[in-house]
Coordinates of N, CA and C in Angstrom, one line a residue:
X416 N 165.8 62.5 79.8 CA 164.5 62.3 79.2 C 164.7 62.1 77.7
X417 N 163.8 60.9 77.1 CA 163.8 60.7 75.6 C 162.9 62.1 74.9
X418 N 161.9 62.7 75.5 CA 160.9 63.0 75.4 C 161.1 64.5 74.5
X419 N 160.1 65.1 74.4 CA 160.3 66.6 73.6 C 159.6 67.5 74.2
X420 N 159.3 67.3 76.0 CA 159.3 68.2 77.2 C 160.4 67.6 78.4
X421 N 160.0 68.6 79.5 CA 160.9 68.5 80.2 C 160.6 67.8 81.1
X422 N 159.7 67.1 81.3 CA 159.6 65.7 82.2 C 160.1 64.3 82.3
X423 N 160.4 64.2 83.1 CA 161.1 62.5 83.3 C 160.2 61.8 82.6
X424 N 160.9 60.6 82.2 CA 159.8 59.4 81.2 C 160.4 58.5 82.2
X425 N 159.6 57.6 83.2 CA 160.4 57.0 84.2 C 160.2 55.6 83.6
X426 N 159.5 55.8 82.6 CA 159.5 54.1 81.3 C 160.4 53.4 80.8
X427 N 161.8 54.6 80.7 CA 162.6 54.8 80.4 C 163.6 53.5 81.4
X428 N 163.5 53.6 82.5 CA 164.5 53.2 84.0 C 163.1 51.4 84.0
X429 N 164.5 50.5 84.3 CA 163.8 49.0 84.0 C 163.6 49.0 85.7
X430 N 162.0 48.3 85.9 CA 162.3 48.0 87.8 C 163.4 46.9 88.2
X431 N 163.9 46.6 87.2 CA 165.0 45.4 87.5 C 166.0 45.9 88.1
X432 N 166.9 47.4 87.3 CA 167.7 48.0 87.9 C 167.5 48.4 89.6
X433 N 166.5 49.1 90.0 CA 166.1 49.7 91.0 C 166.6 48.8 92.4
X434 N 166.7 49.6 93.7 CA 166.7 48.9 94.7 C 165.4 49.7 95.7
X435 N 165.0 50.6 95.2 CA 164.8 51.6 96.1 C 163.9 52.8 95.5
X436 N 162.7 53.3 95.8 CA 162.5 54.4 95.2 C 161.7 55.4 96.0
X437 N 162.1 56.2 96.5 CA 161.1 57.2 97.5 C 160.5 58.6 96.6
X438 N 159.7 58.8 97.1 CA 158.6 59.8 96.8 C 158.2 60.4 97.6
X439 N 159.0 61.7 97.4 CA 158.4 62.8 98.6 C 157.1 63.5 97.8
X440 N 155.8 63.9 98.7 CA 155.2 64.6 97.9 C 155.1 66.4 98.6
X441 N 155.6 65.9 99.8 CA 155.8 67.2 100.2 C 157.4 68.0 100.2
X442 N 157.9 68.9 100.5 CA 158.8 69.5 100.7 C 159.8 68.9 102.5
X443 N 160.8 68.6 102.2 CA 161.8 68.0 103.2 C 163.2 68.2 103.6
X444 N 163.4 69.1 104.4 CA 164.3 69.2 104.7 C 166.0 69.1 104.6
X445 N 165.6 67.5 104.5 CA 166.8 66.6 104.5 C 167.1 66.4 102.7
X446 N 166.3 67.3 102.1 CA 166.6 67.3 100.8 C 167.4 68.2 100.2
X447 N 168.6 68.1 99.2 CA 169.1 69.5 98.7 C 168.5 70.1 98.0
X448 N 167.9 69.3 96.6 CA 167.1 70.3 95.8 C 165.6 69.4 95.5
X449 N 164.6 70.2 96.0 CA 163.5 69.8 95.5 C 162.9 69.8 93.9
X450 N 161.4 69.4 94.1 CA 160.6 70.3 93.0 C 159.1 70.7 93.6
X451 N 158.7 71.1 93.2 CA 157.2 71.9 93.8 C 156.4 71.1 93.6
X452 N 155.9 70.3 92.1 CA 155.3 69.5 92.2 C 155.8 67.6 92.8
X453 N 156.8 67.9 93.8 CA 157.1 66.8 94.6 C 158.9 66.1 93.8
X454 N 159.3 65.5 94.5 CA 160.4 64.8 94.5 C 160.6 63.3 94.4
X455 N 161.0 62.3 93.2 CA 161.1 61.7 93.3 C 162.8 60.7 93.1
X456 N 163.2 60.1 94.4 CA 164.5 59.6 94.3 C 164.4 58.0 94.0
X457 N 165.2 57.7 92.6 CA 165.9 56.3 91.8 C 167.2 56.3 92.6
X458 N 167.1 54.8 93.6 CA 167.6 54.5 94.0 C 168.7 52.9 93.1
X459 N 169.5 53.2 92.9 CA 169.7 51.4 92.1 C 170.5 51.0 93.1
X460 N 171.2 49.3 93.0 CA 171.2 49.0 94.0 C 172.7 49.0 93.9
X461 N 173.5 49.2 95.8 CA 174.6 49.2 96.1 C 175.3 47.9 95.8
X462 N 176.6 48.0 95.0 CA 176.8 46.1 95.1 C 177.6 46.2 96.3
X463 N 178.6 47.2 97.1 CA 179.3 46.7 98.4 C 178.2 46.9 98.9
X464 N 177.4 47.3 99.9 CA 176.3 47.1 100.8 C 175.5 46.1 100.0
X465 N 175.5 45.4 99.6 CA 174.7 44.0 99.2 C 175.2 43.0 99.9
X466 N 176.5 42.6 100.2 CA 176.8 41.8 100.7 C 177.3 40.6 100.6
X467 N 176.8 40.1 99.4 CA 177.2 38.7 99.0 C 176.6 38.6 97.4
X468 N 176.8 37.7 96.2 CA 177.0 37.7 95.3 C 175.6 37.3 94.7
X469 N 175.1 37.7 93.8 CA 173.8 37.4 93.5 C 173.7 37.6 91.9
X470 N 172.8 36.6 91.3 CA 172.4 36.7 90.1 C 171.3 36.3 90.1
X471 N 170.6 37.4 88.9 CA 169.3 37.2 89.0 C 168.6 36.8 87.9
X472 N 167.4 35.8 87.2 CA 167.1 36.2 85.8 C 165.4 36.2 85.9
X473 N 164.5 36.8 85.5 CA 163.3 36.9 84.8 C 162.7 36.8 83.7
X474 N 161.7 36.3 83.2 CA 161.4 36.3 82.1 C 159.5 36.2 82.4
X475 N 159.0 36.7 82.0 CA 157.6 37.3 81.6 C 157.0 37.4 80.3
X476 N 155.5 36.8 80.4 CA 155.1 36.9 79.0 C 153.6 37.8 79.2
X477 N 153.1 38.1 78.1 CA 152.0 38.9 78.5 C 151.0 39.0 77.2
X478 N 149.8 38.7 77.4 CA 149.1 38.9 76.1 C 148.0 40.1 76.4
X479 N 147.6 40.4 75.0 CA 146.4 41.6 75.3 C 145.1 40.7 74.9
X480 N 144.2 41.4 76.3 CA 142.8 41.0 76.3 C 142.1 41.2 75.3
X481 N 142.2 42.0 74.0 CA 141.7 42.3 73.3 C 141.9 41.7 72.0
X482 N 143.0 41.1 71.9 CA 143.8 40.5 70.6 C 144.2 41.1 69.3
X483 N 144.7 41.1 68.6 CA 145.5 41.5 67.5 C 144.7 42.2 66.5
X484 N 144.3 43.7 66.6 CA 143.7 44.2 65.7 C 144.1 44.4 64.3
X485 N 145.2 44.9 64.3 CA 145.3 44.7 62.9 C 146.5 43.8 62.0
X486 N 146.6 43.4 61.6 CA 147.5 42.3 60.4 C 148.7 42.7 60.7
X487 N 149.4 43.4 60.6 CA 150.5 43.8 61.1 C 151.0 43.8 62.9
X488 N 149.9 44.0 63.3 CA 149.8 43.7 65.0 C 150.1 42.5 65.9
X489 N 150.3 43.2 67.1 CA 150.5 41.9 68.1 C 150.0 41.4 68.8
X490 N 149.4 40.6 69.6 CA 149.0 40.5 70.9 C 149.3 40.0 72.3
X491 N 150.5 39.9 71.7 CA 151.6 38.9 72.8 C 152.9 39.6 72.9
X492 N 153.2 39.4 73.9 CA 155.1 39.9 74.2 C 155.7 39.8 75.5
X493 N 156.7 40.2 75.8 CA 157.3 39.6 76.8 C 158.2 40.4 77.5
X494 N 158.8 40.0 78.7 CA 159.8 41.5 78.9 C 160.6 40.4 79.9
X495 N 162.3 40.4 79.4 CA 163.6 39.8 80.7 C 164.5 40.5 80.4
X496 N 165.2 39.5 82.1 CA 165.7 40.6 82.7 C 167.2 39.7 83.0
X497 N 168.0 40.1 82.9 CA 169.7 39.4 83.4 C 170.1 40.6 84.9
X498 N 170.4 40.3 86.0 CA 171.5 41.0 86.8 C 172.4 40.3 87.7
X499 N 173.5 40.8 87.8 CA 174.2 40.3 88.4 C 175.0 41.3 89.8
X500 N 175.4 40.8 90.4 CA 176.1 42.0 91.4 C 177.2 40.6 92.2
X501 N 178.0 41.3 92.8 CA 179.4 41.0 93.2 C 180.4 41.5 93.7
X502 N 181.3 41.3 94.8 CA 182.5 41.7 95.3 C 183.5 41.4 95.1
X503 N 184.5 42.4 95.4 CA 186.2 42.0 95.2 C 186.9 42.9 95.8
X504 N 188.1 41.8 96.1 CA 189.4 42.6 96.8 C 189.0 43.0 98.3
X505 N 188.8 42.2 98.7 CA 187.9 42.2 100.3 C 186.8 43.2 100.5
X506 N 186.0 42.9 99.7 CA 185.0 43.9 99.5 C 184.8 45.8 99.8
X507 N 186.0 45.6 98.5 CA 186.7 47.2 98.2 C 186.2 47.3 96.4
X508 N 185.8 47.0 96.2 CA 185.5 46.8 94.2 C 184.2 46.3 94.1
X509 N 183.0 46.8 94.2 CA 181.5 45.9 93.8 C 181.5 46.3 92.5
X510 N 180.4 45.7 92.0 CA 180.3 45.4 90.3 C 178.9 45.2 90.5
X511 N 177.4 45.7 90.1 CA 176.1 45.5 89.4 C 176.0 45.7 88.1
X512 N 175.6 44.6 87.7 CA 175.3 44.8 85.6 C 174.3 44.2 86.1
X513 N 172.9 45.2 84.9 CA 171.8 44.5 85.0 C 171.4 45.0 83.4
X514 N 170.4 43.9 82.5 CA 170.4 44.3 81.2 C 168.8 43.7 81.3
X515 N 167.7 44.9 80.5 CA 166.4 44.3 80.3 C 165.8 44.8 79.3
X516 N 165.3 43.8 78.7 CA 164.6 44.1 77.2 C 162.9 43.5 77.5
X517 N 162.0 44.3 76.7 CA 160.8 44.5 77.0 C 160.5 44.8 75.4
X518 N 159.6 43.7 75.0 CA 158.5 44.1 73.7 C 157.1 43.7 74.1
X519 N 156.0 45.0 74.3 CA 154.6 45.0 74.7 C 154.0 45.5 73.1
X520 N 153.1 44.6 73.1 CA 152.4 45.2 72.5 C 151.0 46.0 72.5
X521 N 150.4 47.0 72.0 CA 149.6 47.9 72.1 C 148.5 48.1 71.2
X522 N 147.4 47.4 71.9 CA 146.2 47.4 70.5 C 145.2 48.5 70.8
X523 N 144.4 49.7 70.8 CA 143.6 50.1 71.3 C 142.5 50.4 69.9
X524 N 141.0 50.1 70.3 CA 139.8 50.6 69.5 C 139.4 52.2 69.7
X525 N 139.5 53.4 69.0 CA 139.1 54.6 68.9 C 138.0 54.6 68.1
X526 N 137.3 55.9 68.4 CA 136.4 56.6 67.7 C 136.5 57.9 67.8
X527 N 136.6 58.3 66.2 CA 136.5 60.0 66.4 C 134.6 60.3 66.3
X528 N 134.4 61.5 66.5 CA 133.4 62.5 65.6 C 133.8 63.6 65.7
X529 N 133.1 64.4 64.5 CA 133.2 65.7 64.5 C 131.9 66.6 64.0
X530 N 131.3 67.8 64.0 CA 130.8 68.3 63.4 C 130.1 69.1 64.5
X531 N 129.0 68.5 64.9 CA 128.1 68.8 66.3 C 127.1 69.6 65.8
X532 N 126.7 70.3 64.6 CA 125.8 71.2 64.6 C 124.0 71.2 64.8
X533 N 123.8 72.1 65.2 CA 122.9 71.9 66.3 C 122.3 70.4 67.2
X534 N 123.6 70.1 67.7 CA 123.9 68.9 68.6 C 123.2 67.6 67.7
X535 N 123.6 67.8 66.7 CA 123.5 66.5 65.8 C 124.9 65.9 65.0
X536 N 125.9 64.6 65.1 CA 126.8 64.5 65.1 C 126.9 64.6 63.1
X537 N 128.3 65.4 62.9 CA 128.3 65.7 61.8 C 129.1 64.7 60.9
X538 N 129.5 63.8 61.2 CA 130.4 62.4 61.1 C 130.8 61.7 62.3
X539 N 131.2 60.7 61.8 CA 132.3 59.6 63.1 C 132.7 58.8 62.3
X540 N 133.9 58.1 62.8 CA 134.9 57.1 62.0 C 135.4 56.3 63.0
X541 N 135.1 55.0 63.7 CA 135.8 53.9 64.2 C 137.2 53.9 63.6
X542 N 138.0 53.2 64.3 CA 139.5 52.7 63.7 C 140.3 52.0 64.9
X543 N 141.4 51.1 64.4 CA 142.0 50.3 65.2 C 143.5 51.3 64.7
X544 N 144.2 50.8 66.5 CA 145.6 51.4 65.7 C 146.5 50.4 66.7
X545 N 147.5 49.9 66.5 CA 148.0 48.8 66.8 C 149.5 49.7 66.6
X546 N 150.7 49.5 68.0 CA 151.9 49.8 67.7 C 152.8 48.7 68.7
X547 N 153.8 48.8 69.2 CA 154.5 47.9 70.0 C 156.2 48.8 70.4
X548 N 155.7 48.6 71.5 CA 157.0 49.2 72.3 C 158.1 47.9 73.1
X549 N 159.1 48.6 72.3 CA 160.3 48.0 72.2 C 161.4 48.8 73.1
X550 N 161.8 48.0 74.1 CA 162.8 48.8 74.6 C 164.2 47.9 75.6
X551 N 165.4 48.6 75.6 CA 166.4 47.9 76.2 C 166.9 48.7 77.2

């Protein structure tokens, strides 16, 4: 975890990598170590049980419904993906490389208030806050 608790950030892990993901929500036997609030297993994918030689590429674009609040902001971005997998040596040596880069951008409209006294609002302040997540 990137994070500054102890929770998985599964934002983190690209679906490109993945082959596989199960999600126990109960307790299972056939598991060695659980967790109480459930279990979840990242599977990525086998290159000898794959079989034969594959490459893959993606590419995705994405805009926000809302459009570019502030000057510095974005409203567009995109996210690809490269993998590859393969055998060797009479399929005794597999090999998966997978690489994926992702820039989203993030516009949201807030409002605070504060004050409330005798249930009459004591300020409020609209604002935009615009950031962009970037990741490899």
């Amino acid at each position: 975890s990137l994070g500054d608790n102890r929770g998985v950030e599964f934002d983190v892990y690209p679906s490109e990598i993945m082959n596989e993901v199960m999600v126990y929500k109960t307790p299972d036997a056939t598991l060695m170590t659980q967790g109480i609030g459930g279990t979840i297993d990242m599977r990525t994918v086998k290159p000898l049980s794959f079989g034969e030689q594959s490459m893959s590429f993606t590419l995705r674009g994405e805009k926000n419904d809302i459009g570019k609040l502030n000057p510095d902001g974005e409203d567009t971005g995109w996210r690809g993906s490269f993998s590859y997998i393969d055998q060797f040596n009479d399929d005794t040596v597999g090999l998966a490389v997978a690489v994926a880069h992702m820039k989203s951008p993030n516009n949201e409209e807030r409002f605070n208030t504060w004050g409330w006294p005798d249930g009459v609002v004591g300020g409020f302040k609209p604002f935009v806050r615009s950031s962009e997540l970037t990741r490899d």
